[in-house]
């Protein structure tokens, strides 16, 4: 097996991965940095971010206010030292992007424009119309190409993380265009592979965003933290699930039920449509469950009304939303309501990492949505995610660079490389069983949608865990229809499903064991938040028989939990 050698190997080329590569390069131009991605960087899911990036930029706002909004939004499960660090660094990251050419939308006096977002008590969400992720990715990718120290390995699928002797040593990866497996050895590894919401049927995620990095770290012995907390975005386009950004409500859009009522008045009288996402999504589900929704060929839905904003404002602030609605459902938001429903949108949980983005496995860092520092706790505020990718992508890159400069290159264990090659090509690609990967994936996503959705209970979660474990057994007999090795997307889909089944199991099992309701985790049988017993993080460790759970305290610096009202 051919082995590539680099000082730092970054897995993932979205916002966090690119920002990490740039930060490491700025520490030392002598570092050799690999960015390994299963898609071209500009095809990363980060380009789908629409609404904005939160940062304190104006008089009247403050770091303390942003921090408290984030902690309250998290239903007090966020680690407050991480939050306080984050809000201070976010402003600096916004200014760096500005200097690197980011085309922010502007106020009339030339300042970076900011809009309202749910759960924020100040209009602090910086934006570039409704194409923020797309523009940020272009800015970072252009910046990264200026460094000779960064080498991109595009369309390589990472299949395993190699950990031995108490540290991360490298990864194995398949070059998709040739089908050959190679190894990357590095002094430091950074995971920046995004979240896991493709385990659900109705989701805003790109099809390639399958949580690979989480599963890679989990199988290497790193705990996954708080995986029961999955954010459901209130406005996904029906029936496709394509995101309709919170920017639409930030600009003044209304949510209406089937009686044309602005129903959020019943659930969050003060914030209305700009309450945090967990509250709005639950409100929508209640409206649908109690028969007050519109009903179409794809089931119940709610309406997002932008018509009162006027065509001019929609074209200036929300042009992409208008284009998506017109192209996908033949609705013009300037004149008609957009059909929406809640969809799985964001993983608050992920690879356990500390404030330096370091995981419990030495020489392994994690940043962006695949990581759990815990910045978002039980519920993320909109527009904190892109800021997180920038802030902790930079932290991961800087810390990895410092460690790489003081470390030696490890040797990779040949037996492990051979085992992984055998697993992928003999056990997965060579499997002649009767199960089909697409069917197993469909069943998994149906289980997650039906039993690990916005409202949960003991019986549903118990059934979900049992049924996912049965799918894992059936996967052992899954046949990849295409037997070739050249750009075999059937093999990629099988390897992704293998990862997703682990992540679905951890999500359902963690949810089953958290017997309270907090943030995005809503138990019908345990409807109250229980700080006495459950003000703690879930840690899930890999074992052959399924996840083993432990718990660890939440870090509180200033703000004790209080009742969460909006």
Coordinates of C-alpha atoms in Angstrom, one line a residue:
X1 CA 0.0 0.0 0.0
X2 CA 1.3 3.4 -1.0
X3 CA 1.9 5.8 2.0
X4 CA 1.7 9.6 1.7
X5 CA 3.5 11.5 4.4
X6 CA 2.5 15.0 5.7
X7 CA 3.0 16.9 8.9
X8 CA -0.8 17.5 9.2
X9 CA -3.7 15.6 7.6
X10 CA -7.0 17.4 7.6
X11 CA -10.1 15.2 6.7
X12 CA -12.8 17.4 5.2
X13 CA -12.6 20.5 3.1
X14 CA -15.6 22.6 4.3
X15 CA -15.4 25.8 6.3
X16 CA -13.7 24.2 9.3
X17 CA -11.2 22.2 7.2
X18 CA -10.2 25.1 5.0
X19 CA -9.9 27.5 8.0
X20 CA -7.7 24.9 9.8
X21 CA -5.4 24.5 6.8
X22 CA -5.0 28.3 6.5
X23 CA -4.4 28.7 10.2
X24 CA -1.7 25.9 10.3
X25 CA 0.0 27.4 7.3
X26 CA 0.2 30.8 9.0
X27 CA 1.9 29.3 12.0
X28 CA 4.8 28.0 9.8
X29 CA 5.3 28.0 6.0
X30 CA 7.5 24.9 6.4
X31 CA 4.6 22.6 7.4
X32 CA 3.4 20.1 4.9
X33 CA -0.5 20.0 5.1
X34 CA -2.8 17.6 3.3
X35 CA -6.5 18.3 2.9
X36 CA -8.3 15.1 2.1
X37 CA -11.9 15.3 0.9
X38 CA -14.4 12.9 -0.7
X39 CA -15.7 15.9 -2.8
X40 CA -14.1 18.9 -4.3
X41 CA -13.9 21.6 -1.7
X42 CA -16.6 23.8 -3.4
X43 CA -19.0 20.8 -3.3
X44 CA -18.7 20.6 0.5
X45 CA -21.9 20.9 2.4
X46 CA -20.7 24.2 3.9
X47 CA -21.7 25.9 0.6
X48 CA -25.3 25.3 1.6
X49 CA -25.3 27.6 4.6
X50 CA -27.5 30.5 3.8
X51 CA -28.5 32.9 6.5
X52 CA -25.4 34.3 8.2
X53 CA -22.6 34.2 10.7
X54 CA -23.1 35.6 14.2
X55 CA -20.6 38.1 15.7
X56 CA -20.5 41.1 18.0
X57 CA -19.9 44.0 15.6
X58 CA -22.0 46.9 16.9
X59 CA -22.4 49.3 19.8
X60 CA -25.2 48.1 21.9
X61 CA -24.2 44.5 21.5
X62 CA -21.6 42.8 23.8
X63 CA -19.7 39.6 24.2
X64 CA -21.6 38.9 27.4
X65 CA -24.9 39.3 25.7
X66 CA -24.0 37.0 22.8
X67 CA -22.6 34.5 25.3
X68 CA -25.8 34.5 27.4
X69 CA -28.0 34.2 24.4
X70 CA -25.9 31.1 23.4
X71 CA -26.1 29.5 26.8
X72 CA -29.8 30.2 27.2
X73 CA -30.4 28.9 23.7
X74 CA -28.4 25.7 24.6
X75 CA -30.9 25.1 27.4
X76 CA -27.9 25.5 29.8
X77 CA -26.1 22.5 28.5
X78 CA -23.3 24.4 26.7
X79 CA -19.9 24.6 28.4
X80 CA -19.7 28.2 29.3
X81 CA -15.9 28.6 29.1
X82 CA -16.1 27.5 25.5
X83 CA -19.0 29.9 24.8
X84 CA -17.2 32.9 26.3
X85 CA -14.0 32.2 24.2
X86 CA -16.1 31.6 21.1
X87 CA -18.0 35.0 21.1
X88 CA -14.7 36.9 21.5
X89 CA -13.0 35.1 18.6
X90 CA -16.0 35.2 16.3
X91 CA -15.7 39.0 15.7
X92 CA -12.0 38.6 14.8
X93 CA -12.8 35.8 12.3
X94 CA -15.4 38.0 10.6
X95 CA -12.9 40.8 10.1
X96 CA -10.3 38.3 8.8
X97 CA -12.8 37.1 6.2
X98 CA -13.5 40.8 5.3
X99 CA -9.7 41.3 4.7
X100 CA -9.5 38.2 2.6
X101 CA -12.3 39.4 0.2
X102 CA -15.6 38.2 1.6
X103 CA -18.4 40.1 -0.1
X104 CA -20.5 40.9 2.9
X105 CA -23.8 42.7 2.4
X106 CA -23.5 46.3 3.5
X107 CA -25.5 49.0 5.3
X108 CA -25.8 52.4 3.5
X109 CA -22.8 53.7 5.4
X110 CA -20.6 50.8 4.3
X111 CA -20.6 48.7 7.5
X112 CA -21.2 44.9 7.4
X113 CA -24.9 44.4 7.5
X114 CA -26.5 42.4 10.3
X115 CA -29.9 40.8 10.6
X116 CA -32.1 39.2 13.3
X117 CA -31.9 35.5 13.9
X118 CA -33.8 33.2 16.3
X119 CA -32.8 33.3 20.0
X120 CA -30.5 36.3 19.6
X121 CA -31.4 39.4 21.6
X122 CA -29.5 41.6 19.1
X123 CA -29.3 41.7 15.3
X124 CA -25.8 40.3 15.1
X125 CA -26.0 37.9 12.2
X126 CA -23.7 39.1 9.4
X127 CA -24.8 38.0 6.0
X128 CA -24.1 38.1 2.2
X129 CA -27.7 38.1 0.9
X130 CA -28.7 34.4 1.5
X131 CA -25.5 32.8 0.2
X132 CA -23.3 33.1 3.2
X133 CA -21.7 29.6 3.1
X134 CA -21.2 29.8 -0.6
X135 CA -19.4 33.1 -0.3
X136 CA -17.4 32.1 2.8
X137 CA -16.2 28.9 1.1
X138 CA -15.1 30.8 -2.0
X139 CA -13.2 33.3 0.2
X140 CA -11.4 30.5 2.2
X141 CA -10.7 28.3 -0.8
X142 CA -9.2 31.2 -2.7
X143 CA -7.1 32.0 0.4
X144 CA -6.0 28.4 0.9
X145 CA -4.8 28.1 -2.8
X146 CA -2.3 30.9 -2.1
X147 CA -0.3 28.6 0.3
X148 CA 2.3 26.3 -1.2
X149 CA 2.2 24.3 2.0
X150 CA -1.4 23.0 1.4
X151 CA -2.0 20.0 -0.9
X152 CA -5.5 19.0 -1.8
X153 CA -6.5 15.4 -2.2
X154 CA -9.9 15.8 -3.8
X155 CA -12.3 12.8 -4.2
X156 CA -10.6 10.6 -1.7
X157 CA -12.8 8.6 0.7
X158 CA -11.3 8.1 4.2
X159 CA -12.2 4.7 5.4
X160 CA -10.4 4.4 8.8
X161 CA -8.5 6.3 11.4
X162 CA -5.3 4.6 12.5
X163 CA -4.6 4.9 16.2
X164 CA -1.9 2.9 18.0
X165 CA 0.3 3.3 21.1
X166 CA -2.1 5.9 22.5
X167 CA -2.1 8.4 19.6
X168 CA -3.5 9.0 16.2
X169 CA -1.0 8.2 13.4
X170 CA -2.8 8.5 10.1
X171 CA -5.8 7.4 8.0
X172 CA -6.5 5.0 5.1
X173 CA -8.3 6.4 2.1
X174 CA -9.5 5.3 -1.3
X175 CA -8.7 7.4 -4.4
X176 CA -12.1 7.3 -6.0
X177 CA -10.9 7.7 -9.6
X178 CA -8.6 4.7 -9.5
X179 CA -10.1 2.6 -6.6
X180 CA -6.7 2.1 -5.0
X181 CA -6.4 2.3 -1.2
X182 CA -3.5 4.4 0.2
X183 CA -2.5 5.5 3.7
X184 CA -1.7 9.0 5.0
X185 CA 0.7 9.2 7.9
X186 CA 0.9 12.5 9.8
X187 CA 2.1 13.9 13.0
X188 CA -1.4 15.3 13.6
X189 CA -4.8 14.6 12.2
X190 CA -7.8 17.0 12.1
X191 CA -11.3 15.8 11.6
X192 CA -13.5 18.4 9.9
X193 CA -16.1 16.2 8.2
X194 CA -19.5 17.8 9.2
X195 CA -22.6 16.4 10.8
X196 CA -24.6 13.2 10.7
X197 CA -28.2 14.2 9.8
X198 CA -28.3 12.0 6.7
X199 CA -29.3 9.3 9.1
X200 CA -32.8 10.9 8.8
X201 CA -35.2 10.7 5.8
X202 CA -36.3 14.3 5.8
X203 CA -33.2 16.5 6.2
X204 CA -31.6 19.7 4.8
X205 CA -28.3 17.9 4.3
X206 CA -26.4 17.3 1.1
X207 CA -26.4 13.6 0.2
X208 CA -22.6 13.4 0.9
X209 CA -22.8 14.7 4.5
X210 CA -22.9 11.4 6.2
X211 CA -21.0 12.0 9.5
X212 CA -17.9 9.9 8.4
X213 CA -15.5 11.6 10.7
X214 CA -17.6 11.0 13.8
X215 CA -17.7 7.3 13.0
X216 CA -14.0 7.2 12.2
X217 CA -13.1 8.7 15.6
X218 CA -15.8 6.6 17.5
X219 CA -14.4 3.4 16.1
X220 CA -10.8 4.5 17.1
X221 CA -12.0 4.8 20.7
X222 CA -12.8 8.5 20.9
X223 CA -16.2 9.2 22.7
X224 CA -19.0 10.8 20.9
X225 CA -20.7 13.5 23.1
X226 CA -24.3 14.5 23.3
X227 CA -25.5 12.7 20.2
X228 CA -29.1 12.7 21.3
X229 CA -29.3 16.4 20.6
X230 CA -30.3 16.8 16.9
X231 CA -31.5 20.1 15.7
X232 CA -34.6 20.2 13.5
X233 CA -34.9 23.3 11.3
X234 CA -38.4 24.7 11.2
X235 CA -38.4 25.7 7.5
X236 CA -37.4 23.0 5.1
X237 CA -39.0 23.0 1.7
X238 CA -41.7 20.4 1.2
X239 CA -41.2 17.8 -0.2
X240 CA -37.4 18.0 -1.0
X241 CA -36.1 19.1 2.5
X242 CA -34.0 21.8 0.9
X243 CA -33.2 24.5 3.5
X244 CA -35.3 27.7 3.5
X245 CA -33.0 29.8 5.6
X246 CA -33.9 31.4 9.0
X247 CA -32.9 34.6 7.2
X248 CA -36.5 34.5 5.7
X249 CA -37.9 34.9 9.2
X250 CA -35.1 37.2 10.3
X251 CA -36.2 39.6 7.5
X252 CA -39.8 39.5 8.7
X253 CA -41.3 36.3 7.3
X254 CA -44.4 34.8 9.1
X255 CA -45.3 31.2 9.8
X256 CA -48.9 30.4 9.2
X257 CA -51.0 27.3 9.9
X258 CA -53.9 25.9 7.8
X259 CA -56.2 28.5 9.3
X260 CA -53.8 31.3 8.2
X261 CA -53.0 32.1 11.8
X262 CA -49.5 33.2 13.0
X263 CA -49.5 30.3 15.5
X264 CA -46.2 31.1 17.1
X265 CA -48.0 33.6 19.3
X266 CA -49.2 30.6 21.4
X267 CA -45.7 29.2 21.9
X268 CA -43.3 32.2 22.1
X269 CA -45.3 35.3 22.5
X270 CA -42.4 37.7 22.6
X271 CA -40.0 36.2 20.0
X272 CA -42.7 34.7 17.7
X273 CA -41.0 33.2 14.6
X274 CA -37.6 34.2 15.9
X275 CA -37.7 31.9 18.9
X276 CA -34.9 29.3 19.0
X277 CA -35.3 26.4 16.5
X278 CA -36.2 23.7 18.9
X279 CA -39.2 25.7 20.1
X280 CA -40.4 26.6 16.6
X281 CA -40.1 23.1 15.4
X282 CA -42.0 21.6 18.3
X283 CA -44.7 24.3 17.7
X284 CA -45.0 23.3 14.1
X285 CA -45.2 19.6 15.0
X286 CA -48.0 20.3 17.5
X287 CA -49.9 22.3 14.8
X288 CA -49.6 19.4 12.4
X289 CA -50.4 16.7 14.9
X290 CA -53.5 18.5 16.1
X291 CA -54.9 19.0 12.6
X292 CA -54.2 22.7 12.0
X293 CA -51.8 22.3 9.1
X294 CA -52.2 22.5 5.4
X295 CA -52.4 19.1 3.8
X296 CA -50.9 18.4 0.4
X297 CA -49.9 15.3 -1.6
X298 CA -46.7 14.9 0.5
X299 CA -48.6 15.2 3.8
X300 CA -49.1 18.1 6.3
X301 CA -47.1 21.3 6.1
X302 CA -47.0 24.9 7.3
X303 CA -46.7 28.1 5.2
X304 CA -43.9 30.6 5.3
X305 CA -45.3 33.9 4.1
X306 CA -42.8 36.5 2.7
X307 CA -45.3 38.3 0.4
X308 CA -45.6 41.3 2.7
X309 CA -41.8 41.9 2.4
X310 CA -42.2 43.0 -1.2
X311 CA -40.4 41.9 -4.4
X312 CA -37.5 44.4 -4.0
X313 CA -36.5 43.3 -0.5
X314 CA -36.8 39.6 -1.4
X315 CA -34.5 40.1 -4.4
X316 CA -32.0 42.0 -2.4
X317 CA -31.9 40.0 0.8
X318 CA -33.3 36.5 -0.1
X319 CA -32.7 36.0 -3.8
X320 CA -31.6 32.3 -3.5
X321 CA -34.7 31.4 -1.5
X322 CA -36.8 32.9 -4.2
X323 CA -35.0 30.9 -6.9
X324 CA -35.2 27.7 -4.9
X325 CA -38.9 28.0 -4.3
X326 CA -39.6 28.9 -7.9
X327 CA -37.4 26.1 -9.4
X328 CA -38.3 23.2 -7.0
X329 CA -42.0 23.8 -6.2
X330 CA -43.1 26.4 -8.7
X331 CA -43.9 29.0 -6.0
X332 CA -42.9 32.6 -6.2
X333 CA -42.4 33.8 -2.5
X334 CA -43.1 37.4 -3.6
X335 CA -46.7 36.3 -4.4
X336 CA -47.3 32.9 -2.7
X337 CA -46.7 31.1 0.5
X338 CA -43.8 28.6 0.7
X339 CA -44.7 25.1 1.9
X340 CA -42.4 24.1 4.8
X341 CA -42.0 21.6 7.6
X342 CA -39.3 20.7 10.2
X343 CA -36.3 18.7 9.0
X344 CA -33.2 17.2 10.6
X345 CA -30.6 20.0 10.2
X346 CA -27.7 19.9 12.6
X347 CA -25.8 17.6 15.0
X348 CA -25.2 19.4 18.3
X349 CA -23.3 16.3 19.4
X350 CA -20.1 14.9 17.9
X351 CA -16.5 14.0 18.6
X352 CA -15.6 15.1 22.1
X353 CA -13.1 17.9 22.0
X354 CA -11.9 20.6 24.4
X355 CA -11.6 24.3 24.0
X356 CA -8.3 23.8 22.0
X357 CA -10.2 21.4 19.6
X358 CA -8.1 18.5 21.0
X359 CA -9.9 15.2 21.4
X360 CA -9.1 12.6 24.2
X361 CA -6.9 10.8 21.6
X362 CA -3.5 12.5 21.4
X363 CA -2.6 14.0 18.0
X364 CA -6.3 14.1 16.9
X365 CA -8.2 17.3 16.7
X366 CA -11.8 18.0 15.6
X367 CA -13.5 21.1 14.4
X368 CA -16.8 22.2 12.9
X369 CA -20.0 20.2 13.1
X370 CA -18.3 16.9 13.5
X371 CA -16.9 18.1 16.9
X372 CA -18.7 18.7 20.2
X373 CA -16.8 21.2 22.3
X374 CA -19.9 21.7 23.7
X375 CA -20.6 25.1 22.3
X376 CA -24.3 24.5 21.4
X377 CA -25.4 22.2 24.3
X378 CA -28.9 21.0 23.7
X379 CA -29.8 23.5 21.0
X380 CA -27.8 25.6 18.6
X381 CA -28.7 29.2 17.9
X382 CA -28.9 29.9 14.1
X383 CA -25.8 31.6 12.6
X384 CA -23.5 30.3 15.4
X385 CA -22.5 27.3 13.3
X386 CA -20.6 29.0 10.5
X387 CA -18.9 31.2 13.2
X388 CA -18.0 28.0 15.1
X389 CA -16.4 26.5 11.9
X390 CA -14.3 29.6 11.5
X391 CA -13.3 30.0 15.2
X392 CA -12.5 26.4 16.0
X393 CA -11.2 25.6 12.6
X394 CA -8.6 28.3 13.3
X395 CA -7.9 27.0 16.8
X396 CA -7.5 23.4 15.5
X397 CA -5.1 24.5 12.8
X398 CA -3.0 26.6 15.1
X399 CA -2.9 23.9 17.8
X400 CA -2.2 21.1 15.3
X401 CA 0.6 23.2 13.8
X402 CA 2.3 23.8 17.1
X403 CA 2.1 20.1 18.0
X404 CA 3.4 19.1 14.6
X405 CA 6.4 21.3 14.9
X406 CA 7.4 19.6 18.1
X407 CA 6.5 16.0 17.0
X408 CA 8.1 13.3 15.0
X409 CA 6.4 11.3 12.2
X410 CA 4.9 8.0 13.4
X411 CA 5.3 4.6 11.7
X412 CA 2.1 3.1 10.5
X413 CA 1.4 -0.6 11.5
X414 CA 1.4 -2.7 8.3
X415 CA -1.0 -5.3 9.8
X416 CA -3.6 -2.6 10.4
X417 CA -3.3 -1.4 6.8
X418 CA -3.7 -4.9 5.5
X419 CA -6.7 -5.5 7.7
X420 CA -8.4 -2.3 6.4
X421 CA -7.8 -3.2 2.8
X422 CA -9.3 -6.7 3.4
X423 CA -12.3 -5.2 5.2
X424 CA -13.1 -2.7 2.4
X425 CA -12.4 -4.8 -0.7
X426 CA -13.1 -8.4 0.5
X427 CA -15.8 -8.0 3.2
X428 CA -17.7 -5.0 1.8
X429 CA -17.0 -4.9 -2.0
X430 CA -16.7 -8.6 -2.3
X431 CA -19.8 -9.4 -0.3
X432 CA -22.2 -11.7 -2.2
X433 CA -25.1 -11.5 0.4
X434 CA -28.7 -10.8 -0.5
X435 CA -29.2 -7.5 1.2
X436 CA -29.2 -4.2 -0.8
X437 CA -27.5 -1.1 0.5
X438 CA -30.2 1.4 -0.7
X439 CA -32.9 -0.6 1.0
X440 CA -31.0 -0.8 4.3
X441 CA -30.3 3.0 4.1
X442 CA -34.0 3.7 3.5
X443 CA -35.1 1.5 6.4
X444 CA -32.6 3.2 8.7
X445 CA -33.8 6.7 7.7
X446 CA -37.4 5.7 8.2
X447 CA -36.7 4.4 11.7
X448 CA -35.0 7.6 12.6
X449 CA -37.8 9.7 11.2
X450 CA -40.5 7.7 12.8
X451 CA -39.0 7.0 16.2
X452 CA -36.1 9.4 16.9
X453 CA -37.8 12.6 15.6
X454 CA -38.8 15.8 17.3
X455 CA -41.0 14.1 19.9
X456 CA -39.7 10.9 21.5
X457 CA -40.7 8.3 24.0
X458 CA -39.4 5.1 25.7
X459 CA -41.1 2.6 23.5
X460 CA -40.2 4.3 20.2
X461 CA -36.6 4.7 21.2
X462 CA -36.3 1.2 22.5
X463 CA -37.7 -0.1 19.2
X464 CA -35.4 2.2 17.3
X465 CA -32.3 0.8 19.0
X466 CA -33.4 -2.8 18.5
X467 CA -34.3 -2.2 14.8
X468 CA -31.0 -0.4 14.0
X469 CA -29.0 -3.2 15.6
X470 CA -30.9 -5.6 13.3
X471 CA -30.0 -3.5 10.3
X472 CA -26.3 -3.6 11.4
X473 CA -26.5 -7.4 11.3
X474 CA -28.2 -7.4 7.9
X475 CA -25.5 -5.0 6.6
X476 CA -23.0 -7.8 7.0
X477 CA -24.8 -9.5 4.1
X478 CA -25.1 -6.3 1.9
X479 CA -24.0 -6.7 -1.7
X480 CA -22.4 -3.8 -3.6
X481 CA -23.9 -4.1 -7.1
X482 CA -20.9 -2.6 -8.9
X483 CA -17.9 -4.9 -8.5
X484 CA -15.3 -2.6 -10.1
X485 CA -13.0 -0.3 -8.2
X486 CA -13.0 2.7 -10.5
X487 CA -15.1 5.5 -9.1
X488 CA -17.4 3.0 -7.4
X489 CA -20.1 5.1 -5.7
X490 CA -21.9 1.9 -4.7
X491 CA -18.9 1.1 -2.6
X492 CA -18.8 4.6 -1.2
X493 CA -22.5 4.4 -0.3
X494 CA -21.9 1.1 1.5
X495 CA -19.1 2.5 3.5
X496 CA -21.1 5.6 4.4
X497 CA -24.1 3.4 5.5
X498 CA -21.7 1.4 7.7
X499 CA -20.7 4.6 9.4
X500 CA -24.3 5.9 9.6
X501 CA -25.6 2.8 11.2
X502 CA -23.2 3.3 14.1
X503 CA -24.2 7.0 14.4
X504 CA -27.9 6.2 14.3
X505 CA -27.4 3.6 17.0
X506 CA -25.5 6.1 19.2
X507 CA -28.1 8.8 18.7
X508 CA -31.1 6.5 19.5
X509 CA -29.4 4.9 22.5
X510 CA -28.2 8.2 24.0
X511 CA -31.8 9.6 23.5
X512 CA -33.3 6.5 25.2
X513 CA -31.1 6.9 28.2
X514 CA -31.6 10.7 28.7
X515 CA -34.8 10.7 30.7
X516 CA -35.7 14.4 30.5
X517 CA -36.6 17.0 27.9
X518 CA -33.9 19.6 27.2
X519 CA -33.5 21.7 24.1
X520 CA -33.9 19.7 20.9
X521 CA -34.4 16.4 22.9
X522 CA -38.1 16.3 23.7
X523 CA -39.4 13.2 25.6
X524 CA -43.2 12.9 25.8
X525 CA -42.8 10.6 28.8
X526 CA -40.3 12.9 30.6
X527 CA -41.6 16.4 29.5
X528 CA -39.6 18.5 32.1
X529 CA -36.0 19.5 32.2
X530 CA -34.3 17.8 35.1
X531 CA -31.2 19.8 36.2
X532 CA -30.7 17.8 39.3
X533 CA -30.1 14.5 37.5
X534 CA -29.4 15.5 33.9
X535 CA -27.3 18.7 33.8
X536 CA -24.5 16.6 32.3
X537 CA -23.1 15.6 29.0
X538 CA -23.5 12.1 27.5
X539 CA -20.3 10.3 26.3
X540 CA -20.7 7.3 24.1
X541 CA -17.8 4.8 23.7
X542 CA -17.6 2.2 21.0
X543 CA -17.8 -1.5 21.9
X544 CA -18.5 -4.5 19.8
X545 CA -21.9 -4.9 21.5
X546 CA -23.0 -1.3 21.0
X547 CA -22.3 2.1 22.7
X548 CA -21.2 2.3 26.4
X549 CA -22.4 5.5 28.0
X550 CA -20.7 7.6 30.6
X551 CA -21.6 11.1 31.8
X552 CA -19.6 14.2 32.6
X553 CA -20.5 17.6 34.2
X554 CA -21.4 20.8 32.3
X555 CA -18.9 23.6 32.8
X556 CA -20.7 26.6 34.4
X557 CA -18.8 29.9 34.8
X558 CA -21.5 32.6 35.2
X559 CA -25.0 31.5 34.4
X560 CA -26.9 29.0 36.5
X561 CA -29.8 27.4 34.8
X562 CA -33.1 29.2 34.9
X563 CA -36.5 28.6 33.2
X564 CA -36.1 29.2 29.5
X565 CA -38.7 31.6 28.1
X566 CA -39.0 33.5 24.9

